[in-house]
Coordinates of C-alpha atoms in Angstrom, one line a residue:
X1 CA 115.0 112.0 110.5
X2 CA 111.3 111.2 110.2
X3 CA 110.0 110.1 106.9
X4 CA 106.4 111.3 106.8
X5 CA 104.2 109.8 104.1
X6 CA 100.8 110.7 102.9
X7 CA 98.1 109.5 105.2
X8 CA 100.4 109.6 108.3
X9 CA 99.2 111.6 111.3
X10 CA 101.0 115.0 111.3
X11 CA 103.2 115.0 114.5
X12 CA 102.0 117.2 117.2
X13 CA 104.4 119.6 119.0
X14 CA 104.5 122.6 121.3
X15 CA 106.5 125.6 120.1
X16 CA 107.4 129.2 120.6
X17 CA 106.2 131.4 117.7
X18 CA 106.0 135.0 116.8
X19 CA 102.4 134.9 118.0
X20 CA 103.2 133.2 121.4
X21 CA 103.4 129.6 122.5
X22 CA 101.1 127.2 120.8
X23 CA 100.3 123.5 120.4
X24 CA 100.2 122.6 116.8
X25 CA 97.1 120.4 116.8
X26 CA 95.3 122.9 119.0
X27 CA 96.3 125.7 116.6
X28 CA 94.8 123.8 113.6
X29 CA 91.6 122.9 115.5
X30 CA 89.0 121.9 112.8
X31 CA 90.9 123.7 110.1
X32 CA 93.1 122.5 107.3
X33 CA 96.7 123.5 107.7
X34 CA 99.8 124.5 105.7
X35 CA 103.1 124.2 107.4
X36 CA 106.1 125.4 105.5
X37 CA 109.7 125.7 106.4
X38 CA 112.6 128.0 105.6
X39 CA 116.4 127.4 105.5
X40 CA 117.0 130.3 107.9
X41 CA 116.1 133.9 108.7
X42 CA 117.1 136.9 106.6
X43 CA 117.3 134.8 103.4
X44 CA 116.2 136.6 100.3
X45 CA 113.9 134.0 98.7
X46 CA 112.2 133.2 102.0
X47 CA 111.6 136.9 102.6
X48 CA 109.6 137.1 99.4
X49 CA 107.7 133.9 100.3
X50 CA 106.6 135.0 103.7
X51 CA 105.4 138.3 102.2
X52 CA 103.5 136.4 99.5
X53 CA 101.7 134.1 102.1
X54 CA 100.7 137.2 104.0
X55 CA 99.0 138.5 100.9
X56 CA 97.4 135.1 100.2
X57 CA 96.0 134.8 103.8
X58 CA 92.5 135.8 102.8
X59 CA 92.5 133.0 100.2
X60 CA 93.6 130.5 102.8
X61 CA 91.0 131.8 105.2
X62 CA 88.3 131.3 102.6
X63 CA 89.4 127.7 102.5
X64 CA 89.3 127.2 106.3
X65 CA 93.1 126.8 106.2
X66 CA 95.6 128.0 108.8
X67 CA 99.1 128.7 107.7
X68 CA 102.2 128.6 109.8
X69 CA 105.9 129.0 108.9
X70 CA 109.1 127.6 110.5
X71 CA 112.7 128.6 110.6
X72 CA 115.5 127.1 112.7
X73 CA 116.5 130.5 114.2
X74 CA 115.4 131.8 117.5
X75 CA 112.4 134.1 118.4
X76 CA 114.4 137.3 118.6
X77 CA 115.9 136.7 115.2
X78 CA 112.4 136.0 113.9
X79 CA 111.1 139.3 115.3
X80 CA 113.8 141.3 113.5
X81 CA 113.2 139.4 110.3
X82 CA 109.4 140.1 110.5
X83 CA 110.2 143.8 110.4
X84 CA 112.3 143.3 107.3
X85 CA 109.6 141.2 105.6
X86 CA 106.9 143.8 106.3
X87 CA 109.1 146.7 105.1
X88 CA 110.4 145.1 101.9
X89 CA 107.2 143.2 100.9
X90 CA 104.8 145.9 102.0
X91 CA 102.7 143.6 104.1
X92 CA 101.7 143.0 107.7
X93 CA 102.6 139.5 108.7
X94 CA 99.4 137.8 109.8
X95 CA 100.3 134.3 110.8
X96 CA 102.9 132.7 113.2
X97 CA 106.5 131.7 112.5
X98 CA 107.8 128.8 114.6
X99 CA 111.2 129.3 116.4
X100 CA 112.9 125.9 116.0
X101 CA 116.3 126.6 117.3
X102 CA 116.6 123.0 118.8
X103 CA 115.4 121.6 115.4
X104 CA 112.7 119.5 117.2
X105 CA 110.0 120.3 114.7
X106 CA 112.4 120.1 111.8
X107 CA 113.4 116.6 112.9
X108 CA 109.8 115.5 113.5
X109 CA 108.9 116.5 109.9
X110 CA 112.1 115.4 108.2
X111 CA 112.9 119.0 107.1
X112 CA 116.7 118.6 107.3
X113 CA 118.3 116.9 104.3
X114 CA 122.0 116.3 105.2
X115 CA 123.2 115.9 101.7
X116 CA 121.8 119.4 100.9
X117 CA 122.7 121.1 104.2
X118 CA 123.4 119.5 107.5
X119 CA 122.0 122.4 109.6
X120 CA 119.4 124.3 107.6
X121 CA 115.9 123.1 106.7
X122 CA 114.9 122.7 103.1
X123 CA 111.9 124.4 101.7
X124 CA 109.2 121.9 102.8
X125 CA 105.4 122.2 102.5
X126 CA 102.9 120.0 104.3
X127 CA 99.2 120.2 103.8
X128 CA 97.3 118.7 106.7
X129 CA 93.6 117.9 106.8
X130 CA 91.2 118.6 109.7
X131 CA 91.7 115.0 111.0
X132 CA 95.5 115.8 111.2
X133 CA 96.5 113.6 108.3
X134 CA 99.3 114.6 105.9
X135 CA 97.7 115.1 102.5
X136 CA 100.5 116.6 100.6
X137 CA 104.3 116.9 100.9
X138 CA 106.5 119.1 98.7
X139 CA 110.2 119.8 98.9
X140 CA 111.8 122.6 97.0
X141 CA 115.6 123.2 96.8
X142 CA 116.8 126.3 98.7
X143 CA 117.3 128.2 95.5
X144 CA 113.7 127.9 94.2
X145 CA 110.9 129.9 95.7
X146 CA 107.6 128.2 96.1
X147 CA 104.5 128.6 93.9
X148 CA 101.7 129.4 96.3
X149 CA 99.1 129.5 93.5
X150 CA 99.9 125.7 93.2
X151 CA 99.4 125.2 96.9
X152 CA 96.0 126.9 96.7
X153 CA 95.2 124.8 93.7
X154 CA 96.1 121.6 95.5
X155 CA 94.0 122.7 98.5
X156 CA 91.0 123.2 96.3
X157 CA 91.5 119.8 94.8
X158 CA 92.0 118.1 98.2
X159 CA 88.9 119.8 99.7
X160 CA 86.7 118.9 96.7
X161 CA 87.8 115.3 96.4
X162 CA 87.6 114.7 100.2
X163 CA 83.8 115.1 100.0
X164 CA 82.9 114.2 96.4
X165 CA 83.6 111.0 94.4
X166 CA 85.8 112.7 91.9
X167 CA 89.5 113.4 91.1
X168 CA 91.0 116.4 89.4
X169 CA 92.9 116.0 86.1
X170 CA 96.2 117.6 85.1
X171 CA 96.4 121.3 85.4
X172 CA 92.9 121.4 86.9
X173 CA 91.7 124.7 88.4
X174 CA 88.7 125.6 90.5
X175 CA 85.5 125.4 88.4
X176 CA 86.8 123.1 85.6
X177 CA 85.6 119.7 84.7
X178 CA 86.7 116.8 86.9
X179 CA 87.2 113.0 86.6
X180 CA 84.7 110.6 88.1
X181 CA 86.3 108.1 90.5
X182 CA 86.7 104.6 88.9
X183 CA 84.9 103.1 91.9
X184 CA 81.7 104.8 90.9
X185 CA 79.5 102.8 88.5
X186 CA 77.7 104.6 85.6
X187 CA 74.4 104.0 87.3
X188 CA 75.7 105.7 90.5
X189 CA 77.2 108.4 88.4
X190 CA 73.9 109.3 86.9
X191 CA 72.5 109.9 90.4
X192 CA 75.6 111.7 91.8
X193 CA 76.2 114.0 88.8
X194 CA 72.8 115.3 87.6
X195 CA 74.5 117.5 85.0
X196 CA 75.6 114.3 83.2
X197 CA 79.0 113.0 82.3
X198 CA 81.0 112.1 79.2
X199 CA 82.5 108.6 78.9
X200 CA 85.8 109.0 77.0
X201 CA 86.9 105.5 78.0
X202 CA 85.2 103.2 80.5
X203 CA 87.9 104.3 83.1
X204 CA 87.9 108.0 82.0
X205 CA 84.6 109.8 82.6
X206 CA 84.4 113.6 82.9
X207 CA 81.8 115.7 84.5
X208 CA 81.2 119.3 85.6
X209 CA 82.7 120.1 89.0
X210 CA 80.1 119.2 91.6
X211 CA 78.8 122.1 93.7
X212 CA 79.4 122.2 97.4

């Protein structure tokens, strides 16, 4: 089982999906990516999650982010499950689901946790940057549905901090004040943050969220 860490290159792969064959890196292109896995088809919590992501797709699109799901069942099973998802969640599925019957992708990404279940994938989430680096990993137990508001929040933070010399504090949301990176001197901060900043401690300085 692969043990992916932050900063690692996200493994590339070719796969069959509900939207045809694809190469993962080619699919992402210059976009950010969210890859998330499911224990198996026709599971109740996953059905709600896939429907939720379909509703959130405009939010991911605004953030130049492509989403893609995975389950270890085959393509025919996926196609039947998609019909159920669309019917029960009142959505049109608008992103691909990987068929991973041979568990190739699951193994590449360490999605199978034998002490939990030797055959089914756990609920993993990977956020991948345009340079194909792993920027976030999350693993949920099979019984707990994911919070996609949190995934959007993390995306906002990653995209802001990738280009600005700031970090985001606890419970931060888009538009709120941010932390100035410790590597930035006060003199540099005055130039970088024209709205000013508040020094709470020498290592803790807050400023308004920089504009794009």
